[in-house]
mmCIF file of C-alpha atoms in Angstrom:
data_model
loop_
_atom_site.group_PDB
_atom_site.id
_atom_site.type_symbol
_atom_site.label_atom_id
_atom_site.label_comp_id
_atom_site.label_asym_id
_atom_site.label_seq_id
_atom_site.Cartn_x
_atom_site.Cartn_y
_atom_site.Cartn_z
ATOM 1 C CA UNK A 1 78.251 80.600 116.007
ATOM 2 C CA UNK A 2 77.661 76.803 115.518
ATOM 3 C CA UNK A 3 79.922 73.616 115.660
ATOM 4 C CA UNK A 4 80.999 73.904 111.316
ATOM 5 C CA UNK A 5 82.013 77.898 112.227
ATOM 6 C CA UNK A 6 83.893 76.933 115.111
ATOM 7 C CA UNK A 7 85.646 73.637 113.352
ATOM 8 C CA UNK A 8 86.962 76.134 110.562
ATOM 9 C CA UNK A 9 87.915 78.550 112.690
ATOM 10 C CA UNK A 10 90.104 75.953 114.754
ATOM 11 C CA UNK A 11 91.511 74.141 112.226
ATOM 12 C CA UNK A 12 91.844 77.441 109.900
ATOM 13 C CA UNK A 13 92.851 80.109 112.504
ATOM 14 C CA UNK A 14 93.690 78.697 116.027
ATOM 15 C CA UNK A 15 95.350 75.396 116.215
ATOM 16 C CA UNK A 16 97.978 75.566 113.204
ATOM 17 C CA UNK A 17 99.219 78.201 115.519
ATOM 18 C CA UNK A 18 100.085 76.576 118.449
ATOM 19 C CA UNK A 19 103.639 75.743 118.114
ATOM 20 C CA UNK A 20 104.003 73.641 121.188
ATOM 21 C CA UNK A 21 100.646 71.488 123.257
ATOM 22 C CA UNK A 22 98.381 73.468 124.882
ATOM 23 C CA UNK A 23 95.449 73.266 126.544
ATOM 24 C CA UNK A 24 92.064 74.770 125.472
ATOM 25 C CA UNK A 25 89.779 75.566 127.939
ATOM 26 C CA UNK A 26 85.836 75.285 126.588
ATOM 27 C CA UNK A 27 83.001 76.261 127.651
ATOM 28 C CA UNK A 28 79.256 74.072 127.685
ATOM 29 C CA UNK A 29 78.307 76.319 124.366
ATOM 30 C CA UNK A 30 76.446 74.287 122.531
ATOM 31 C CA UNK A 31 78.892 74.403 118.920
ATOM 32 C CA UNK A 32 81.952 73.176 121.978
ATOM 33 C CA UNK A 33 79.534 70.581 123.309
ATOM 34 C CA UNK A 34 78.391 68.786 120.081
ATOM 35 C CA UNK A 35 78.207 64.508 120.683
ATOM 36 C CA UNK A 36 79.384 62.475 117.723
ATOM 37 C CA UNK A 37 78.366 59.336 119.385
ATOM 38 C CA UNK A 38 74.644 59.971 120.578
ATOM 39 C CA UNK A 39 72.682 57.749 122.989
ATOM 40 C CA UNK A 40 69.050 57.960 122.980
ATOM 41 C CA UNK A 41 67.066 60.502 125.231
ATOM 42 C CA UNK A 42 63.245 60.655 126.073
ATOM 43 C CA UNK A 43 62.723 62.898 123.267
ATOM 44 C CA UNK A 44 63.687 60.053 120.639
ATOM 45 C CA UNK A 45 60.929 58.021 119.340
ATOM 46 C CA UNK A 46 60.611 54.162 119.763
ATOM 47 C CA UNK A 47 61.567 53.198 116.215
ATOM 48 C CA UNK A 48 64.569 55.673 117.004
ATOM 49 C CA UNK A 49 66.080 53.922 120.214
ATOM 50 C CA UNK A 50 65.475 50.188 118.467
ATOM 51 C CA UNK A 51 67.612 50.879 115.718
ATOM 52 C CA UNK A 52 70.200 52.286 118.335
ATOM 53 C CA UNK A 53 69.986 49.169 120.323
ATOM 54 C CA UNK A 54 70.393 47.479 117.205
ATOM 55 C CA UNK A 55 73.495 49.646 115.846
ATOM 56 C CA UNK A 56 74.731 48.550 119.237
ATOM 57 C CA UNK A 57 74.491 44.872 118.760
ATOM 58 C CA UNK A 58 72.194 44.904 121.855
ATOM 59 C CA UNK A 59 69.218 42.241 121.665
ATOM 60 C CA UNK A 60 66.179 43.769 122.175
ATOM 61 C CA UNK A 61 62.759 41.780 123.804
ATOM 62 C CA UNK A 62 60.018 41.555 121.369
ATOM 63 C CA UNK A 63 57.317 43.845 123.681
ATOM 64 C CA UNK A 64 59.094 46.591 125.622
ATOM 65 C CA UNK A 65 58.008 49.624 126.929
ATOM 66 C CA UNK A 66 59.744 53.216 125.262
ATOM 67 C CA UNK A 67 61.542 53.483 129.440
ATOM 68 C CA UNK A 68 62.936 49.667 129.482
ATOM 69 C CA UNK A 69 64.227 50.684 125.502
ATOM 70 C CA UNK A 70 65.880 54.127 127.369
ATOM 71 C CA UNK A 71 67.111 52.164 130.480
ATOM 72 C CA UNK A 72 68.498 49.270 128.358
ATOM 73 C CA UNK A 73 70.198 52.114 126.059
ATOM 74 C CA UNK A 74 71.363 54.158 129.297
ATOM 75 C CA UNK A 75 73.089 50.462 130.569
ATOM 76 C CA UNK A 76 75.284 49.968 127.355
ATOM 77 C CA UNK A 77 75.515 53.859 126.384
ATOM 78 C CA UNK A 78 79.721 54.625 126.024
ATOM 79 C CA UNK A 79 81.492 57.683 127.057
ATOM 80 C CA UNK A 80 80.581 60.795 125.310
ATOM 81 C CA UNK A 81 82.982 61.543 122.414
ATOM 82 C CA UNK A 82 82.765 65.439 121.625
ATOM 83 C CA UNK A 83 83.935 67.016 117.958
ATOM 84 C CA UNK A 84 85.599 69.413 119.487
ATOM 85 C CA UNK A 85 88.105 67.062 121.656
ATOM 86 C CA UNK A 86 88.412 64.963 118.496
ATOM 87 C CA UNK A 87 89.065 68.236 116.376
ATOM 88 C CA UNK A 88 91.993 69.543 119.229
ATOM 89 C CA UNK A 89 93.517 66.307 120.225
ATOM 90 C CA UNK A 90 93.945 65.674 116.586
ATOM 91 C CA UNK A 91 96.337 68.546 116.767
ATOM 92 C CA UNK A 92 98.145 67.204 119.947
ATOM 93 C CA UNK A 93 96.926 69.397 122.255
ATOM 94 C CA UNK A 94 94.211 68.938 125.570
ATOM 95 C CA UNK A 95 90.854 70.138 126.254
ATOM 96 C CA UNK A 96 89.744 71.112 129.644
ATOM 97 C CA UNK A 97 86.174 71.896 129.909
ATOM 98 C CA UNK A 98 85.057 74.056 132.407
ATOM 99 C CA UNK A 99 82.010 73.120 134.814
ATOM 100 C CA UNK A 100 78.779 74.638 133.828
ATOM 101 C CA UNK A 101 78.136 77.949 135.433
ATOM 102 C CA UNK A 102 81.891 78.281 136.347
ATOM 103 C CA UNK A 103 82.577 80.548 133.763
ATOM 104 C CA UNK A 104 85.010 82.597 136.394
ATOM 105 C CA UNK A 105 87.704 79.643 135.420
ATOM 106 C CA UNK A 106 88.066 81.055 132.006
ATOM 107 C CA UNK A 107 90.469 83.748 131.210
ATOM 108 C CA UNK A 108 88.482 84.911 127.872
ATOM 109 C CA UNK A 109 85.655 85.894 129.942
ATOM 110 C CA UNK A 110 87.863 88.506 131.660
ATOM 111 C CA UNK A 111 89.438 89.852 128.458
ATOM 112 C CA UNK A 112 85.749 89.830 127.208
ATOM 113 C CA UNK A 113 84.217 91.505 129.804
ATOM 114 C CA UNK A 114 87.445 94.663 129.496
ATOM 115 C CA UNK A 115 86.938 95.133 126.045
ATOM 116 C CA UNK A 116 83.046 95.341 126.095
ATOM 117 C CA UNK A 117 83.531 97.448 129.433
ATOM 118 C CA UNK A 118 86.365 99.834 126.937
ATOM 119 C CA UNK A 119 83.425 99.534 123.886
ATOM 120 C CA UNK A 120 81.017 100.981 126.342
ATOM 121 C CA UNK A 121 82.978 103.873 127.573
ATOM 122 C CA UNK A 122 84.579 104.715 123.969
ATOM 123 C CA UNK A 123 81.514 104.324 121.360
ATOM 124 C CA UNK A 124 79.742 107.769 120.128
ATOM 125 C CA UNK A 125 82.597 110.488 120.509
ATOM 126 C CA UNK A 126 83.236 109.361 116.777
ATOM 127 C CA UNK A 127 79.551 108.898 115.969
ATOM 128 C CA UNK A 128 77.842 105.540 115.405
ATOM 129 C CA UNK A 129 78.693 105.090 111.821
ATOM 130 C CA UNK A 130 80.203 101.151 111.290
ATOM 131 C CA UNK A 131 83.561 102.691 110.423
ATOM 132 C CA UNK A 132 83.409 104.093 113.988
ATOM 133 C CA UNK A 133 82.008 100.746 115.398
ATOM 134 C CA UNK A 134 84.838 99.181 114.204
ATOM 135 C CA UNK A 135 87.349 100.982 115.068
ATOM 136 C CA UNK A 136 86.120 101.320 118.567
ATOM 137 C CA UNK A 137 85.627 97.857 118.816
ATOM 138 C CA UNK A 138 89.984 97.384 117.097
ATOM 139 C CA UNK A 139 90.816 99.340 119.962
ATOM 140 C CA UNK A 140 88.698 97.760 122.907
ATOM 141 C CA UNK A 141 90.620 94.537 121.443
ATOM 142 C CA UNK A 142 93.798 95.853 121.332
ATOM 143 C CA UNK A 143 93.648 95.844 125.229
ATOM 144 C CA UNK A 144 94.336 91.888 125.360
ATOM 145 C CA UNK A 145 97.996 92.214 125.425
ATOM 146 C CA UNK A 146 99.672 89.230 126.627
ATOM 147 C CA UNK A 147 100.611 90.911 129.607
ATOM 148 C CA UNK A 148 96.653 91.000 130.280
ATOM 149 C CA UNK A 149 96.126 87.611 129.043
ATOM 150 C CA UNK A 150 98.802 86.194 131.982
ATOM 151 C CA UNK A 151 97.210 88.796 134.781
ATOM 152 C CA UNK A 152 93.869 87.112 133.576
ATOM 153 C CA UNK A 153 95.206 83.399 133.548
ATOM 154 C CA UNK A 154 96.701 83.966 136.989
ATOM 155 C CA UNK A 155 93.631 85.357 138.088
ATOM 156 C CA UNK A 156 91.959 82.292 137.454
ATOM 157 C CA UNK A 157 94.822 80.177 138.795
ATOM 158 C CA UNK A 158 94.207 82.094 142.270
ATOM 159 C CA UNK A 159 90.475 81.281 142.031
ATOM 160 C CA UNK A 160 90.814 77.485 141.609
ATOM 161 C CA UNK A 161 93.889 76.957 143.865
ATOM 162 C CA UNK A 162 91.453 79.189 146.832
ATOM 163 C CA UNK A 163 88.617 76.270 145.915
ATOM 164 C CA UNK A 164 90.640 73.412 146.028
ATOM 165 C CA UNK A 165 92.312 74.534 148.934
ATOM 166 C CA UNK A 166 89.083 74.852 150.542
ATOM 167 C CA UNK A 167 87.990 71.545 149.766
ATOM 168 C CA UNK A 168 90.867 69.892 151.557
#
């Protein structure tokens, strides 16, 4: 997957879909995390960050070091604007992006993790052929009902109402 796939998909598949605004949870994958408006890091070269700074309108001093170009770059650096926000909001609906390593606050890990768990227990009686493969893996999808979908969305509502109460 990368950020073009995903764009398609969204705009081809997903959000013309959506009949009312929604939120979409996402993930720190990188094709969910893409920056349209970079600022410089320490693996961009001099030349690089100066024509940043210069984008920017920002003056620069004739002799500067590469970490006064980063720190003057990290002082006037804007919010980060991601694709995929632009991509969703475009379409009227919200993006909430989960923490990194929190993937427990995502219902689609859930439904993931049942269907691979049903793939695992199902695949071979019919062989290994694709035919088979497929199938099995139409069925272990079939599972995501939407009756599974709102056990799995209120299983995640339990686990971050128990973590915010506990921060209280």
């Amino acid at each position: 997957m990368n950020t073009k796939m995903f764009v398609k998909w969204l705009r081809e598949k997903l959000l013309p879909g959506l009949s009312e605004p929604s939120v979409i949870i996402l993930d720190n994958a990188p094709y969910h995390s893409e920056i349209l408006n970079k600022s410089p890091t320490n693996s961009w070269n001099v030349d690089k960050i100066k024509e940043w700074l210069t984008n920017e309108r920002i003056s620069i001093p004739q002799h500067i070091l590469k970490s006064e170009l980063l720190r003057l770059a990290k002082e006037h650096a804007k919010p980060k604007i991601f694709v995929m926000n632009q991509v969703i909001e475009s379409y009227g609906h919200q993006v909430l992006r989960l923490p990194p390593y929190h993937c427990q606050f995502n219902p689609i890990e859930y439904i993931w993790g049942t269907a691979k768990q049903y793939y695992d227990n199902h695949i071979g009686p019919n062989g290994y052929t694709d035919e088979a493969v497929w199938e099995t893996w139409r069925e272990a999808l079939s599972i995501a009902t939407p009756e599974v979908w709102r056990n799995c969305i209120y299983k995640c509502e339990k686990l971050i109402g128990r973590l915010v109460d506990s921060r209280k």
